[in-house]
mmCIF file of C-alpha atoms and ligand atoms in Angstrom:
data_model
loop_
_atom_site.group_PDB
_atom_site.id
_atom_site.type_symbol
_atom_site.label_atom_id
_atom_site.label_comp_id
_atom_site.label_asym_id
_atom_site.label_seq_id
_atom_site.Cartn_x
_atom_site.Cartn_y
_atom_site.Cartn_z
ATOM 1 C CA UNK Z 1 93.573 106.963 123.957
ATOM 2 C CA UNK Z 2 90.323 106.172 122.279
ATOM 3 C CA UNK Z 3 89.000 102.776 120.860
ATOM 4 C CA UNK Z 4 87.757 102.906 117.643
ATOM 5 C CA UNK Z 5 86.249 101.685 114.677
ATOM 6 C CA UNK Z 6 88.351 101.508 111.485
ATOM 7 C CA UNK Z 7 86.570 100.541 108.581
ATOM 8 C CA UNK Z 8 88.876 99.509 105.233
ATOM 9 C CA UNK Z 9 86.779 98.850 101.804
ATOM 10 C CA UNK Z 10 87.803 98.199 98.591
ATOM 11 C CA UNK Z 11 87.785 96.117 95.211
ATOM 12 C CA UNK Z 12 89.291 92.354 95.509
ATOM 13 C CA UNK Z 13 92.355 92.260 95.929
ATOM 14 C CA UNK Z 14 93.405 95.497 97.102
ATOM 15 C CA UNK Z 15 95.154 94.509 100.145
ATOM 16 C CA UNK Z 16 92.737 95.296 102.367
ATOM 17 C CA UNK Z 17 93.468 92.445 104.798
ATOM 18 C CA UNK Z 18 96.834 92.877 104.524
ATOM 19 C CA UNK Z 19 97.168 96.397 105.810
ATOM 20 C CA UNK Z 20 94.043 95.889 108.179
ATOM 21 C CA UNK Z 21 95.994 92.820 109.872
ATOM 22 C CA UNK Z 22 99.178 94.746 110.474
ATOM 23 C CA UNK Z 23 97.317 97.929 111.480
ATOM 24 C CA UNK Z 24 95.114 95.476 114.089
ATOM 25 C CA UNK Z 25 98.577 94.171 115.468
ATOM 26 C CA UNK Z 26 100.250 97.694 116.294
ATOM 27 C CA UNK Z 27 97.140 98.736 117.887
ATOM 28 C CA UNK Z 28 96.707 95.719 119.376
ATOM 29 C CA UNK Z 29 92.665 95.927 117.740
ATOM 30 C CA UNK Z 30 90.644 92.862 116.684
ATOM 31 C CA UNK Z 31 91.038 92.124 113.019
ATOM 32 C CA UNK Z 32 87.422 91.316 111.348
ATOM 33 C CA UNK Z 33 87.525 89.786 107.850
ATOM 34 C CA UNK Z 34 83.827 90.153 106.910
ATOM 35 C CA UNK Z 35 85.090 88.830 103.237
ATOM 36 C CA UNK Z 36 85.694 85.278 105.471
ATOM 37 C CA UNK Z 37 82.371 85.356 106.591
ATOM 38 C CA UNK Z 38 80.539 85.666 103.106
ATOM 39 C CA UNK Z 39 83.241 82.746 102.184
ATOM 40 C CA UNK Z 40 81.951 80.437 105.175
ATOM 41 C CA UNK Z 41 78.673 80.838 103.870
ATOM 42 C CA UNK Z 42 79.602 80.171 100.041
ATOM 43 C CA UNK Z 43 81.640 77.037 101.208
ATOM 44 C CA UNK Z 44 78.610 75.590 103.262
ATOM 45 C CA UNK Z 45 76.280 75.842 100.351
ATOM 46 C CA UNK Z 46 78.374 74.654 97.971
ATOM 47 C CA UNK Z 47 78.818 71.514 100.594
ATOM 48 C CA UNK Z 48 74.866 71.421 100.844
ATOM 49 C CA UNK Z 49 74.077 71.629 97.238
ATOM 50 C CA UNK Z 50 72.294 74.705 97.259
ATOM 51 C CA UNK Z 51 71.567 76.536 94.249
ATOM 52 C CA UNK Z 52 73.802 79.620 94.658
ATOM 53 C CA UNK Z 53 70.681 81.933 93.508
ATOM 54 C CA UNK Z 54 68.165 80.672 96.153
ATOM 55 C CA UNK Z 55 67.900 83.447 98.561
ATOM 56 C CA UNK Z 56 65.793 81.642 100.647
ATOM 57 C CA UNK Z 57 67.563 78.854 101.072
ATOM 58 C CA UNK Z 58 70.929 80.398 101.710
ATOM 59 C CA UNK Z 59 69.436 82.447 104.153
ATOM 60 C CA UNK Z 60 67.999 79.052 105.899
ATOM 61 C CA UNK Z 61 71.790 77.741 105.724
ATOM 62 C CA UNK Z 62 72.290 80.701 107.807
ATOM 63 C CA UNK Z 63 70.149 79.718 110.681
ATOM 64 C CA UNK Z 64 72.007 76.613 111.513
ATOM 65 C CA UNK Z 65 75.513 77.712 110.968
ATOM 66 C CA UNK Z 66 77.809 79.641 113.080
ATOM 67 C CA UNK Z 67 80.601 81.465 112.155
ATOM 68 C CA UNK Z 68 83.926 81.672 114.037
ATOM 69 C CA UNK Z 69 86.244 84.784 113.225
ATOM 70 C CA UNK Z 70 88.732 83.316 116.107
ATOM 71 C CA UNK Z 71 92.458 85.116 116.200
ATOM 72 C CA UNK Z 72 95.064 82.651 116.653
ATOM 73 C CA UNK Z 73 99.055 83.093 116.809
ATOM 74 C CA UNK Z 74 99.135 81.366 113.022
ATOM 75 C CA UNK Z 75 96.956 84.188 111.963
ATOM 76 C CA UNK Z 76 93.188 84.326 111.695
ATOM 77 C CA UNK Z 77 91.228 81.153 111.854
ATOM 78 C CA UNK Z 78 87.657 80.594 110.163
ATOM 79 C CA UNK Z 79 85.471 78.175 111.960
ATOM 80 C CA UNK Z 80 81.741 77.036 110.959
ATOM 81 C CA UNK Z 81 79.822 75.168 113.414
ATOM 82 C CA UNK Z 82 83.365 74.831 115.322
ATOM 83 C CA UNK Z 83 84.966 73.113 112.227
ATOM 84 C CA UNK Z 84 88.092 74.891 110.918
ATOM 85 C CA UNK Z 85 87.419 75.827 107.804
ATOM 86 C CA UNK Z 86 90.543 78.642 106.998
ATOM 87 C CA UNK Z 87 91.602 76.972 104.279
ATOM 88 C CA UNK Z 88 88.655 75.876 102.150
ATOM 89 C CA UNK Z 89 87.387 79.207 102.310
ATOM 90 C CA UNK Z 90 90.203 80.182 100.085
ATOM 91 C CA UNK Z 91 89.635 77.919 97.455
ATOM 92 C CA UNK Z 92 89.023 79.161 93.426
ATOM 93 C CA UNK Z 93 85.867 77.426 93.586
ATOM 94 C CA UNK Z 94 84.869 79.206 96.697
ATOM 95 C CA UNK Z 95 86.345 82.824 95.476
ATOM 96 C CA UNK Z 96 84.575 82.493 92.331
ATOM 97 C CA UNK Z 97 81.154 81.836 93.435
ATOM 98 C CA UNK Z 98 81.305 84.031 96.731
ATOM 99 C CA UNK Z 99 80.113 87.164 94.680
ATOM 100 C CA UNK Z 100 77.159 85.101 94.189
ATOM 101 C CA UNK Z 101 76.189 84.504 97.081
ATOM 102 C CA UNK Z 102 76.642 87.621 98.619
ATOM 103 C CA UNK Z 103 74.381 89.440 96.344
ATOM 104 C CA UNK Z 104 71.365 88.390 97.940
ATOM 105 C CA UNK Z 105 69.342 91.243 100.134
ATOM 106 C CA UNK Z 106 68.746 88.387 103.132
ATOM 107 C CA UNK Z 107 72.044 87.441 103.410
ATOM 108 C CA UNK Z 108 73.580 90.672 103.454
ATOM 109 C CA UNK Z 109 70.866 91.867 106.135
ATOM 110 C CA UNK Z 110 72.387 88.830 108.508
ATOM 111 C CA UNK Z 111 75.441 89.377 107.980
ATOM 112 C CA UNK Z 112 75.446 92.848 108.724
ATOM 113 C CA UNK Z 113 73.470 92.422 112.020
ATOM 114 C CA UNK Z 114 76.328 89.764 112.725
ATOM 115 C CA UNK Z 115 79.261 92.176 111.695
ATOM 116 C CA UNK Z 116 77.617 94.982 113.784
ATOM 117 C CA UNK Z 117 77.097 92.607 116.987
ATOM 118 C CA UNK Z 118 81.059 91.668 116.332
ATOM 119 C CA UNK Z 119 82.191 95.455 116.086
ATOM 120 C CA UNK Z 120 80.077 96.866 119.261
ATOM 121 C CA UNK Z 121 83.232 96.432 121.254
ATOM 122 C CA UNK Z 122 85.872 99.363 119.771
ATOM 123 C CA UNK Z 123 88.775 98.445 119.019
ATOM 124 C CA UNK Z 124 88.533 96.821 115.690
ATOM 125 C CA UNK Z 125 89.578 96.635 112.109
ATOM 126 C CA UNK Z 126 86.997 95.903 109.852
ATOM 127 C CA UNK Z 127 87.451 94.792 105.915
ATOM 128 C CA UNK Z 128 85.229 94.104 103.396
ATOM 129 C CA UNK Z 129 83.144 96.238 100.769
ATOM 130 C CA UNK Z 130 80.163 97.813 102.650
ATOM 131 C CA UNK Z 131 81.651 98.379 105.813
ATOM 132 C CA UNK Z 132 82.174 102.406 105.932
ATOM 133 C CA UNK Z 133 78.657 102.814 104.008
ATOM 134 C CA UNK Z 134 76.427 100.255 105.916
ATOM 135 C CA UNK Z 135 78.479 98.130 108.625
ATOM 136 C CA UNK Z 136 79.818 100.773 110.517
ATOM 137 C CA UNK Z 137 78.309 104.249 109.406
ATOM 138 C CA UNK Z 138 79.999 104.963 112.256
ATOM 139 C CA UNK Z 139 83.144 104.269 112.246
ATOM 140 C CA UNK Z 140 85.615 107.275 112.858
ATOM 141 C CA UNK Z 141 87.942 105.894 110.165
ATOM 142 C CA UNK Z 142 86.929 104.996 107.171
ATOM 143 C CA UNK Z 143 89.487 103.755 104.388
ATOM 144 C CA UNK Z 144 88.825 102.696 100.722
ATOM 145 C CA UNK Z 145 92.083 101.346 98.956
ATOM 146 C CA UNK Z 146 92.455 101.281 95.411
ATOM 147 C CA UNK Z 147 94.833 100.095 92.597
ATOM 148 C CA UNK Z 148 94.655 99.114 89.255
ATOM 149 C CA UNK Z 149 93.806 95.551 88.003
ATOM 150 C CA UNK Z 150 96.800 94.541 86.497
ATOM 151 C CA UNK Z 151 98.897 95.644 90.024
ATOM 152 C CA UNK Z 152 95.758 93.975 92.059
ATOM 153 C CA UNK Z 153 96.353 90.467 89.647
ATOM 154 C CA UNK Z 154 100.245 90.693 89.629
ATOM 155 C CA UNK Z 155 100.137 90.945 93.631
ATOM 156 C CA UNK Z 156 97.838 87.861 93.820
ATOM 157 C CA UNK Z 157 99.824 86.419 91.520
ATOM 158 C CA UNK Z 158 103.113 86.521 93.539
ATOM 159 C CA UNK Z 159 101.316 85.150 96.539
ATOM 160 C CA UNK Z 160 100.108 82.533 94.706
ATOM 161 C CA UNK Z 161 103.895 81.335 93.364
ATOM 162 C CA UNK Z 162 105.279 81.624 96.750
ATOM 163 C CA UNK Z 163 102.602 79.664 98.383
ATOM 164 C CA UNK Z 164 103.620 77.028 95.493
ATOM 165 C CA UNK Z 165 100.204 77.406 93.822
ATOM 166 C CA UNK Z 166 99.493 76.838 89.926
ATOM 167 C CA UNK Z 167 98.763 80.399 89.135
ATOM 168 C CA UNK Z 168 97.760 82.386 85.994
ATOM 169 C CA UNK Z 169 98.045 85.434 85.962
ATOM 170 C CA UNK Z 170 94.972 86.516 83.152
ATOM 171 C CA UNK Z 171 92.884 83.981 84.431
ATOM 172 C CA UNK Z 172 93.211 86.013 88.138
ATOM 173 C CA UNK Z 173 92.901 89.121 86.001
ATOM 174 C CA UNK Z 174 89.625 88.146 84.524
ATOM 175 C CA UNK Z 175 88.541 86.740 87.825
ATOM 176 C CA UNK Z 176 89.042 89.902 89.690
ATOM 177 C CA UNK Z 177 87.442 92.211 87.351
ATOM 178 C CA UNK Z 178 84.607 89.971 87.190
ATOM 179 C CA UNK Z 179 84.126 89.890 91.399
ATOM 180 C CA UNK Z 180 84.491 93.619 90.970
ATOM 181 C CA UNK Z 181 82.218 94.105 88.783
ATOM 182 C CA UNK Z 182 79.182 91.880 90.853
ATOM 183 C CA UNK Z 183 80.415 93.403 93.963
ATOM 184 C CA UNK Z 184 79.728 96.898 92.540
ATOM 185 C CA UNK Z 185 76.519 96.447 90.169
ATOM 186 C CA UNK Z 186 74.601 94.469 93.155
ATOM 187 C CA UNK Z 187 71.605 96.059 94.289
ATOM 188 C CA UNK Z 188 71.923 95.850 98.256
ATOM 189 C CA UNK Z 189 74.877 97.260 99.531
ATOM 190 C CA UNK Z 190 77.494 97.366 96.532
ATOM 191 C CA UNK Z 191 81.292 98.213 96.516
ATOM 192 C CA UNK Z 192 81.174 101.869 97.367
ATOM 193 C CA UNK Z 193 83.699 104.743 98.855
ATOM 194 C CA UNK Z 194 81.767 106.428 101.459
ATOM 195 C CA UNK Z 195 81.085 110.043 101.114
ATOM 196 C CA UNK Z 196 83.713 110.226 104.110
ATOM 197 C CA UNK Z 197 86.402 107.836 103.691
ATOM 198 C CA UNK Z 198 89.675 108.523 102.393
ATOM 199 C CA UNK Z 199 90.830 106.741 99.601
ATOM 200 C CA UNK Z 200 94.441 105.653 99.077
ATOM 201 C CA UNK Z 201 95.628 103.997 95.424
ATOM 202 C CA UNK Z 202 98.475 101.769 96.685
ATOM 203 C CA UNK Z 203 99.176 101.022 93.243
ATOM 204 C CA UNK Z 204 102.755 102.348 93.992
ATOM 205 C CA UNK Z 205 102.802 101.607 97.334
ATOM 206 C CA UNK Z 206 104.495 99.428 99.706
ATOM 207 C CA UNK Z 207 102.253 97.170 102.358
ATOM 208 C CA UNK Z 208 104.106 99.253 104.914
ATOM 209 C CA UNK Z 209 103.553 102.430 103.395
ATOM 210 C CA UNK Z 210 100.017 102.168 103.292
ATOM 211 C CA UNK Z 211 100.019 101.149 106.950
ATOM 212 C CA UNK Z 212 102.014 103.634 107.857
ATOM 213 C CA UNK Z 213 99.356 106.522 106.017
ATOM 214 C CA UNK Z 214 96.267 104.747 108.049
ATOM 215 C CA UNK Z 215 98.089 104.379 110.921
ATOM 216 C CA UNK Z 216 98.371 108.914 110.849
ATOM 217 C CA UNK Z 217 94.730 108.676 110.009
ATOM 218 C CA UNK Z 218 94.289 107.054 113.297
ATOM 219 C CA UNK Z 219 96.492 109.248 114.940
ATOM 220 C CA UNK Z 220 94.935 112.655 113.817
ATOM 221 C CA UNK Z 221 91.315 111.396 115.265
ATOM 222 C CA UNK Z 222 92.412 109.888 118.252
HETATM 223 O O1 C5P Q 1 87.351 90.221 101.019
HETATM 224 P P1 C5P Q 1 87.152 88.971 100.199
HETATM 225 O O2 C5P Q 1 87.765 89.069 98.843
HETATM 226 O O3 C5P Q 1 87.526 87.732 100.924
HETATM 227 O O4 C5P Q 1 85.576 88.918 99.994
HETATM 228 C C1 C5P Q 1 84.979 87.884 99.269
HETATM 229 C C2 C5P Q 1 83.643 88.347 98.693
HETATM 230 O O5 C5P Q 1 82.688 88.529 99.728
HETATM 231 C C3 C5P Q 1 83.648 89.670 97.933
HETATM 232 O O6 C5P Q 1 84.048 89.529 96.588
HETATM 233 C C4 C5P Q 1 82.185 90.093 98.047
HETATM 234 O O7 C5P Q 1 81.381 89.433 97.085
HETATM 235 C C5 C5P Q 1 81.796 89.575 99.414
HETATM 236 N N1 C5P Q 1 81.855 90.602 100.449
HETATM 237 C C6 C5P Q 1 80.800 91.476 100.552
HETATM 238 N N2 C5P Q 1 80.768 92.378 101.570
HETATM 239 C C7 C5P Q 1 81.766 92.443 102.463
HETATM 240 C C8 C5P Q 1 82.879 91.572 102.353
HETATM 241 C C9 C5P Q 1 82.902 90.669 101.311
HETATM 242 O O8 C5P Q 1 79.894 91.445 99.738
HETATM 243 N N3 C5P Q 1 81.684 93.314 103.475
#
């Protein structure tokens, strides 16, 4: 059978690594978390005092930093300049400045040409919010999941309980709708369904059940 490329979009939230983790797994693909890299980057600046809005200097941050998508049997781990860096990437400070950061033409440009090098292999699943429009053009599946805000906060809410996390859920409400709306109003490469991906509202929808619906995608192409 065929290697490909399958590339899942979508607002914050959505699931997207979710289902692109456990569709990665039954293929036995590579799972790419662009949304990690764009993190990495936030976290370093943030660690380097650099004004969130200075292209040019994020970009600089850039040339001396490495970034380490590395699959391990806990799960994905996030590595910059070889330091693990998983879980401070997930941090509210982090999440609410990442939209930021990622804004910025050079950055995107670099990150692309990164995400690119890292998907010339097939055989990968690919998440983030440009990927079917500028990442991987390419791609011969393209995905964009949906649901609404108040299922998107209530999920993240959950997760945040169970993990034992304070958690509230209008603040994550408010936070997602704001990432949303930065992601999509950017200039350079916003949150967009490409003309040719298929989009699936898992509003109502199990994790498994929106597998299940990409993994048919797959099948029909392959
Ligand atoms: O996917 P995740 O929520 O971790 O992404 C974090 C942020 O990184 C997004 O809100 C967005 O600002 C940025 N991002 C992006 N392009 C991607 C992936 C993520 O701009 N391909």
């Amino acid at each position: 059978k065929t290697e490909l490329a399958i590339a899942i979009d979508g607002p914050a939230a959505a699931g997207k690594s979710t289902v692109a983790k456990l569709i990665a797994k039954d293929l036995s693909y590579i799972y790419i978390d662009t949304g990690a890299m764009y993190r990495a980057l936030t976290y370093q600046a943030i660690n380097e005092n650099v004004d969130l809005e200075n292209e040019r200097q994020l970009r600089g941050i850039l040339e001396h930093i490495e970034i380490d998508l590395q699959q391990s049997p806990e799960g994905q781990k996030v590595l910059v300049n070889q330091m693990d860096v998983t879980h401070d990437i997930r941090t509210h400070q982090v999440t609410n400045n990442v939209s930021v950061v990622a804004k910025h033409p050079a950055v995107r440009e670099e990150m692309v040409k990164r995400q690119k090098a890292l998907a010339l292999k097939r055989g990968v699943v690919m998440d983030g919010r440009d990927i079917g429009t500028h990442v991987l053009p390419d791609a011969e599946v393209k995905i964009f999941l949906i649901a609404s805000v108040e299922e998107r906060a209530g999920r993240r809410h959950k997760e945040n309980l169970e993990k034992g996390f304070a958690s509230d859920l209008n603040d994550l409400k408010k936070e997602i709708e704001k990432r949303d709306q930065l992601d999509s109003e950017r200039e350079a490469s916003p949150l967009l369904k490409a003309e040719d991906a298929i989009e699936i509202d898992t509003t109502s929808l199990s994790i498994q059940d929106v597998a299940d619906r990409i993994l048919e995608v797959v099948e029909a192409v392959r």
